[in-house]
Short mmCIF file of C-alpha atoms and ligand atoms in Angstrom, two decimals:
data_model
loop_
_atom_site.label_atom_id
_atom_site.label_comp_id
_atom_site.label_asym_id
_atom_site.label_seq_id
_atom_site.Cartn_x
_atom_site.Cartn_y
_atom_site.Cartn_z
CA UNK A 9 77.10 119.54 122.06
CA UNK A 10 80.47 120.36 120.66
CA UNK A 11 81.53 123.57 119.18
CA UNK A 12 81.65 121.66 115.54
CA UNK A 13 78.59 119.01 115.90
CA UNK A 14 77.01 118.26 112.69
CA UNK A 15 80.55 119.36 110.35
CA UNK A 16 82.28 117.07 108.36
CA UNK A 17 86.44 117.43 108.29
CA UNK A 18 88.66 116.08 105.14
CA UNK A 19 92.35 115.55 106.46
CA UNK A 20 94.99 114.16 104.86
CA UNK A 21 98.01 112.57 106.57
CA UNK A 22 95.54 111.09 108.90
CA UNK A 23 97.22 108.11 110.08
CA UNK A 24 99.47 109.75 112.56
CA UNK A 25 101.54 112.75 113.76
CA UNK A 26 99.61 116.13 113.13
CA UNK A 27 97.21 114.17 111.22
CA UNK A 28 95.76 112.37 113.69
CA UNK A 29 96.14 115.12 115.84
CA UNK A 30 93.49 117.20 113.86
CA UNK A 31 91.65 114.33 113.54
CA UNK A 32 91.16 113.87 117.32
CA UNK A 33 90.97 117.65 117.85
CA UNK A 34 88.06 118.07 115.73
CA UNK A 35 86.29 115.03 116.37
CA UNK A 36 86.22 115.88 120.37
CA UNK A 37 84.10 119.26 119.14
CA UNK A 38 81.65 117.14 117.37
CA UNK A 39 82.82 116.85 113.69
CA UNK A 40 82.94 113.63 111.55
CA UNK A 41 86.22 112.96 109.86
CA UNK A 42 87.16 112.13 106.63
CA UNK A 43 90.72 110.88 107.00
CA UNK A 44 93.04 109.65 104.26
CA UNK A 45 96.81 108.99 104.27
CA UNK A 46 99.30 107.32 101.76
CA UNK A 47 99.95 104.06 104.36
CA UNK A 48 103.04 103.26 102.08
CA UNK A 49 106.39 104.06 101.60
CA UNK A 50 107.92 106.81 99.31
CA UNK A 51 111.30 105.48 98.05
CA UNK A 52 113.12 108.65 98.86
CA UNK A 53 112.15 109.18 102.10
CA UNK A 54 114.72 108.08 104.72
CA UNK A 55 112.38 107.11 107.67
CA UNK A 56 109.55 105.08 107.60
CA UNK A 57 106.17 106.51 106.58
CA UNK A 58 102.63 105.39 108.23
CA UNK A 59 100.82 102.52 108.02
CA UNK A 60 97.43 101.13 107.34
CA UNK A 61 97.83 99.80 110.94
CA UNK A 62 97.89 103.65 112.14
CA UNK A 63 95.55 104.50 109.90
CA UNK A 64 93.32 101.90 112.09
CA UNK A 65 94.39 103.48 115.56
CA UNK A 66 93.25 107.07 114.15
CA UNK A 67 89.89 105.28 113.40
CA UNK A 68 89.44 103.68 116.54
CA UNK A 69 90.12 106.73 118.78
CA UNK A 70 88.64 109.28 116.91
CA UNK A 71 85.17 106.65 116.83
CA UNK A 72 86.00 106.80 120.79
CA UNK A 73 84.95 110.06 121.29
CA UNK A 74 82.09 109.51 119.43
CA UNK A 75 82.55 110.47 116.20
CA UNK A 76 82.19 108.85 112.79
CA UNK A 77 85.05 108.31 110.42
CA UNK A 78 85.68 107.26 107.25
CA UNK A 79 89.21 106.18 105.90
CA UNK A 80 91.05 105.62 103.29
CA UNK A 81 94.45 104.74 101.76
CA UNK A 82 94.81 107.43 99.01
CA UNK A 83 98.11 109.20 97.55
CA UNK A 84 97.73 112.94 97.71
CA UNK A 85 99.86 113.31 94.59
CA UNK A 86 96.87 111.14 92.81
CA UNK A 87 94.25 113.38 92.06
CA UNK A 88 91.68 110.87 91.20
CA UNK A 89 92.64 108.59 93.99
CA UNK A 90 91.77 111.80 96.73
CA UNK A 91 88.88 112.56 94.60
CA UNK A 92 87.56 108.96 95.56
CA UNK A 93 88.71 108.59 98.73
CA UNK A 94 86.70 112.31 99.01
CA UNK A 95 83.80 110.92 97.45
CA UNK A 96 83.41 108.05 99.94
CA UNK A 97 82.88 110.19 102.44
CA UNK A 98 80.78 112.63 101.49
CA UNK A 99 78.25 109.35 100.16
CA UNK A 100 78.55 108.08 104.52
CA UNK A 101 78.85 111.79 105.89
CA UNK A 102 76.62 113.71 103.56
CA UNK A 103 78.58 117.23 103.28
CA UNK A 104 81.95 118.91 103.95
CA UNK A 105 82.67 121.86 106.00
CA UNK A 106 86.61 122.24 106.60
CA UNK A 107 89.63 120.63 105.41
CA UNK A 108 93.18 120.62 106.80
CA UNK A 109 95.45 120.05 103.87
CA UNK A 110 98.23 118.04 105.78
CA UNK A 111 100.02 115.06 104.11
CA UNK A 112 103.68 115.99 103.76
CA UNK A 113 107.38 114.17 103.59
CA UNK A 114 110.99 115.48 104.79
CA UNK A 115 113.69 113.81 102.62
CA UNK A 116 115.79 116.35 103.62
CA UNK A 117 119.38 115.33 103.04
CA UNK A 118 117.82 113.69 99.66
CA UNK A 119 119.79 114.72 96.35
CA UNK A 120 117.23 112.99 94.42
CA UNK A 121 114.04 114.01 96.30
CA UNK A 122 113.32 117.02 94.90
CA UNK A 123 110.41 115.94 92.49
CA UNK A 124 108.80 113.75 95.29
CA UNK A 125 108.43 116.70 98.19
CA UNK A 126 107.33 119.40 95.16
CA UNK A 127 104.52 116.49 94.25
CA UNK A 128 103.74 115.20 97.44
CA UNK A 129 104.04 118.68 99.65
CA UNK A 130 102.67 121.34 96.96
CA UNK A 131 101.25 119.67 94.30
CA UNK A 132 99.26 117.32 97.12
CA UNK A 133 97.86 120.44 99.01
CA UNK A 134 96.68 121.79 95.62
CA UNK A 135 95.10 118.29 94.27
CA UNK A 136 93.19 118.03 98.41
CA UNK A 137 92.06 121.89 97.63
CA UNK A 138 90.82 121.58 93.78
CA UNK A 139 88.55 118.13 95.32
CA UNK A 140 87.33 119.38 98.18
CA UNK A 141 86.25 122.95 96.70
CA UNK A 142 82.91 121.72 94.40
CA UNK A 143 81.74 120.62 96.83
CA UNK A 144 82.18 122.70 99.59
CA UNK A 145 80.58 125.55 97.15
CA UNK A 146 77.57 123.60 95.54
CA UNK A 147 76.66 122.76 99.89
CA UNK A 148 76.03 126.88 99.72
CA UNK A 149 77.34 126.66 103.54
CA UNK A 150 80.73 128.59 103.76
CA UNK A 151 83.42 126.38 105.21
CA UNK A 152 86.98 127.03 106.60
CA UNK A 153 90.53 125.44 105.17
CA UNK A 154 93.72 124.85 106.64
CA UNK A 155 96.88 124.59 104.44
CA UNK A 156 99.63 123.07 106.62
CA UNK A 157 102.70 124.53 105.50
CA UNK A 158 105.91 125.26 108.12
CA UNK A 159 107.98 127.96 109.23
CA UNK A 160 110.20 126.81 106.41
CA UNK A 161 107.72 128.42 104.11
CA UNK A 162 108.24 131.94 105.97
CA UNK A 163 111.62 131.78 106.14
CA UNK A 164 114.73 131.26 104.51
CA UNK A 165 115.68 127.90 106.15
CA UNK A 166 116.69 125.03 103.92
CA UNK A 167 120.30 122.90 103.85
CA UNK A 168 121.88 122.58 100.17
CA UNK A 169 120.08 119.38 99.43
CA UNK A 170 117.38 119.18 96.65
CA UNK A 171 115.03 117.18 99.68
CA UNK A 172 115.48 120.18 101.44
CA UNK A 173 115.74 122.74 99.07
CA UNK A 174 112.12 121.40 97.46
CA UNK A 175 110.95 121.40 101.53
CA UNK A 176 111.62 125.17 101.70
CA UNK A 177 109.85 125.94 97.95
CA UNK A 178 106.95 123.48 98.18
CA UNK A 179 105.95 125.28 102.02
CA UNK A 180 106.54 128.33 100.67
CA UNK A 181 104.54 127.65 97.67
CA UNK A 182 101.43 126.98 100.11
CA UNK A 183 101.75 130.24 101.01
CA UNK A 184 101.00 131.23 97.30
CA UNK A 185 98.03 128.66 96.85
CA UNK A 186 96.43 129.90 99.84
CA UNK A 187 96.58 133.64 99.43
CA UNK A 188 94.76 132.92 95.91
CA UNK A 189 92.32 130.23 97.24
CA UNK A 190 91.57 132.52 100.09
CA UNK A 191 90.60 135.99 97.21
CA UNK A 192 88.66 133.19 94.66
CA UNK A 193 86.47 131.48 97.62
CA UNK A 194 85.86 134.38 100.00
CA UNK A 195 82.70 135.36 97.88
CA UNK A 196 81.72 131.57 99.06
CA UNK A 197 82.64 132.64 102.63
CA UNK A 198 84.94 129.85 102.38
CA UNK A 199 88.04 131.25 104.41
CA UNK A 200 91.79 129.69 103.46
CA UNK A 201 94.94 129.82 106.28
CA UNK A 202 97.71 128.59 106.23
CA UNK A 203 99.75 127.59 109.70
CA UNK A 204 103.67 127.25 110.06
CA UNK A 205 104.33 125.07 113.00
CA UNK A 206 107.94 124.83 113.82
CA UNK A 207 109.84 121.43 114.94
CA UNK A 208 106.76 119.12 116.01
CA UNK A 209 107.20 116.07 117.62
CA UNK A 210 106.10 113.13 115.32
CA UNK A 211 107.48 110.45 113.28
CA UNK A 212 109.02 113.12 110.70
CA UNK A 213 111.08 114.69 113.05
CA UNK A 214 111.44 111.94 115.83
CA UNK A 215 113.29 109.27 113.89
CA UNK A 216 116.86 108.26 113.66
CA UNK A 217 117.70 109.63 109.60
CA UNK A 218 116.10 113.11 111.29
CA UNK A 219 117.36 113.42 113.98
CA UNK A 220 121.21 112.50 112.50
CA UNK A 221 120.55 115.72 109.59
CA UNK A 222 119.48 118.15 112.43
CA UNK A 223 122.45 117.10 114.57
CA UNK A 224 124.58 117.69 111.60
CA UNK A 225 122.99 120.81 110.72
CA UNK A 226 123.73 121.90 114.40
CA UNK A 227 127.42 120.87 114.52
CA UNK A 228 128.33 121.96 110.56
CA UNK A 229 126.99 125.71 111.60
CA UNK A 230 123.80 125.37 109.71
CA UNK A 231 120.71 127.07 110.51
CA UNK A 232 119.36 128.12 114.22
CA UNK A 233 116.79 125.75 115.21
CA UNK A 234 115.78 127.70 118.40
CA UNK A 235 112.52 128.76 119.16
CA UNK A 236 112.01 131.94 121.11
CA UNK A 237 109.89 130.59 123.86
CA UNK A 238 111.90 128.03 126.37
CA UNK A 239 110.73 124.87 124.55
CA UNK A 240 112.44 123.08 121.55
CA UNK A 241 109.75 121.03 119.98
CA UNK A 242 105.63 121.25 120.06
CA UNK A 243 103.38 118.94 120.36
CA UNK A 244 100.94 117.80 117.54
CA UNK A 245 97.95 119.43 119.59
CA UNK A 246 99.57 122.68 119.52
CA UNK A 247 98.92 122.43 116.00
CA UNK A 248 95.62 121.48 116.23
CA UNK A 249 94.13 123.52 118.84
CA UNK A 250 95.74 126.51 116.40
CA UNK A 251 93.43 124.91 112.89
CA UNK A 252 90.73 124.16 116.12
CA UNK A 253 90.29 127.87 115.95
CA UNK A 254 91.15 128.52 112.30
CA UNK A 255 87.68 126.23 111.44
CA UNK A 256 85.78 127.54 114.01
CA UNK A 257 83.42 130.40 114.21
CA UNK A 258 85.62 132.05 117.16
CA UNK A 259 87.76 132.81 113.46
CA UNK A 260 85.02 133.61 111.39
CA UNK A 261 86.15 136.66 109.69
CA UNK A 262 89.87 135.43 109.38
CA UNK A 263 91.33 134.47 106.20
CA UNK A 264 94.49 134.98 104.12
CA UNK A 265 96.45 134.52 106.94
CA UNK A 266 99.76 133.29 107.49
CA UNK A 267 99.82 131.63 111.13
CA UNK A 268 102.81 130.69 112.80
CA UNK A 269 102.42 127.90 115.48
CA UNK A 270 106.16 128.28 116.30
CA UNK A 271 106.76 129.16 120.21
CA UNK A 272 108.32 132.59 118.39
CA UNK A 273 110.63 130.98 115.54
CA UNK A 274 109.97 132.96 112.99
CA UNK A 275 109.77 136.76 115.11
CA UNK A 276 113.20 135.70 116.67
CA UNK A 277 114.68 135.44 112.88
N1 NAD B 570 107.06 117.55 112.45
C1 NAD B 570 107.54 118.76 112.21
O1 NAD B 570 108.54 119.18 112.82
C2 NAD B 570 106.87 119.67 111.22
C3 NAD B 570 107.15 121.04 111.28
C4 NAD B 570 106.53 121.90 110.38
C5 NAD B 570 105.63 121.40 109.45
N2 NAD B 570 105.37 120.07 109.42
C6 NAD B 570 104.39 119.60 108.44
O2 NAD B 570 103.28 119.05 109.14
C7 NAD B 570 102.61 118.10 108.30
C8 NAD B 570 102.34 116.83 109.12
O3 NAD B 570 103.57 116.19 109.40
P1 NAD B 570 103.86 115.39 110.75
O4 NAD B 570 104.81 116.18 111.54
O5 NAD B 570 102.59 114.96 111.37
O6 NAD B 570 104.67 114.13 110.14
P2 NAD B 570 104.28 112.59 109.92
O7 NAD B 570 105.32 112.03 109.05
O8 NAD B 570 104.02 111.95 111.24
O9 NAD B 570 102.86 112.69 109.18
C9 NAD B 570 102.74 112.93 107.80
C10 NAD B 570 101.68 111.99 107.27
O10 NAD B 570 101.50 112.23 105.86
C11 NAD B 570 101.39 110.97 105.22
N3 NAD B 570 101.74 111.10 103.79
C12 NAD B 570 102.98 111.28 103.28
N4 NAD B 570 102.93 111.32 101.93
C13 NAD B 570 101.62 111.16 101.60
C14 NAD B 570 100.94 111.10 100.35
N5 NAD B 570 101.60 111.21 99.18
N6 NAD B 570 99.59 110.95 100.36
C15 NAD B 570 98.91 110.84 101.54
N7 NAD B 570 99.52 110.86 102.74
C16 NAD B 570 100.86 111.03 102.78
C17 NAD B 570 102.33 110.08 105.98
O11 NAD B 570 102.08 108.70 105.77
C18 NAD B 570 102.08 110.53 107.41
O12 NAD B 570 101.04 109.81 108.02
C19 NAD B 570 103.50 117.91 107.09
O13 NAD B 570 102.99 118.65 106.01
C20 NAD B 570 104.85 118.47 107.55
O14 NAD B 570 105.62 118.93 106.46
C21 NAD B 570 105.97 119.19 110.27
#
């Protein structure tokens, strides 16, 4: 028996990356997943988004380790959309214990992209929140949440681009949500966290657009990218051992919490 058997998991940005990560993470301690992603693309983001075709290969391996999963395609900036998408698994899984609020886009170099990454990276995390919350309450059960936000939403790091700019407000804006969501549900003993990896490897950062913009921001004098520890990028399941513990019970009186997943990032600033 798994540390998480007989909890149900809401993630969004399931399809891949960190997503997918949490998925597997969670479902190897037992949990069932709810996983939803957008599985299109967003016009002002440079590199490709997922896929209903990775949505499919986070299904298949997290039903592997013997989980159950359900999935949908559903736009985090949509609120009725997520509320469906929600609904559908709560109807197959029967209740809802954590949720790692995940979905996010970098269109960092975009001068048009500020709307999109304030809807899709803020105004997403609140909309996956404000659906997942009734519930979680009227089950009477407690529950633990995960905002994913980044260390650009501890510190000042951003490039003069409104793609970027919007990056650095929308993660830092997370921190806001959760320190609210954290005071309004603790009388539910529902606890709210937020975590800050820094440079993960997935799509986001491992694509050509990406990888250009950091290379610039290296050679133009832009910010330092180093992390403290001897290693320049994570790995998705550094992430999700970290919200691993965040849901669990080993974390049961921690909330409000700002975690950095960031081999020392943010302390070397
Ligand atoms: N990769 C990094 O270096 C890094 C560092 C710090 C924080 N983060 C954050 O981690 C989170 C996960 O990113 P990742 O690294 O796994 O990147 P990723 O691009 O592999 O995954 C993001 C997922 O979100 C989905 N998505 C995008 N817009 C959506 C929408 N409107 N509705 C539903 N789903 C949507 C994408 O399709 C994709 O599957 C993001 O919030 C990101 O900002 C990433």
């Amino acid at each position: 028996m798994g540390a998480l058997t007989g909890k149900v998991a809401f993630i969004t940005g399931a399809a891949r990356g960190q997503g997918r990560a949490h998925a597997l993470r969670l479902a190897a301690e037992g949990a069932d997943i709810i996983a939803v992603d957008l599985c299109q693309q967003i016009s002002s983001v440079p590199y490709p988004l997922a896929t209903a075709e990775d949505l499919a290969e986070t299904v298949k391996l997290v039903e592997e380790t013997g989980a159950r999963i359900v999935a949908r395609a559903a736009d985090v900036r949509d609120r009725a959309a997520l509320s469906t998408a929600l609904q559908a698994g709560l109807d197959e899984l029967g209740r809802l214990d954590f949720v790692i609020a995940n979905a996010g886009i970098a269109p960092m170099a975009g001068e048009d992209a500020w709307q999109d990454v304030i809807d899709v990276n803020l105004t997403g995390i609140y909309h996956t929140v404000d659906v997942a919350v009734k519930p979680m309450i009227a089950q009477g059960d407690g529950g633990s949440i995960v905002l994913v936000s980044s260390v650009a939403g501890l510190v000042g790091l951003a490039a003069p681009a409104a793609g970027s700019l919007g990056y650095a407000a929308a993660k830092h804006g997370i921190v806001g949500l959760m320190r609210v969501y954290a005071n309004l549900l603790a009388p539910h003993s529902i606890r709210v966290n937020s975590v800050h990896p820094a440079g993960v490897q997935t799509p986001m950062i491992d694509n050509e657009f990406t990888r250009k913009w950091l290379d610039g921001l290296d050679t133009q004098g832009g910010p330092d990218m180093g992390n403290a520890l001897p290693v320049q990028v994570l790995q998705p399941e550094d992430v999700a051992n970290a919200a691993f513990w965040l849901v669990s019970d080993a974390a049961r009186y921690i909330t409000g919490v700002t975690l950095p997943v960031d081999a020392g990032y943010v302390n070397k600033r």
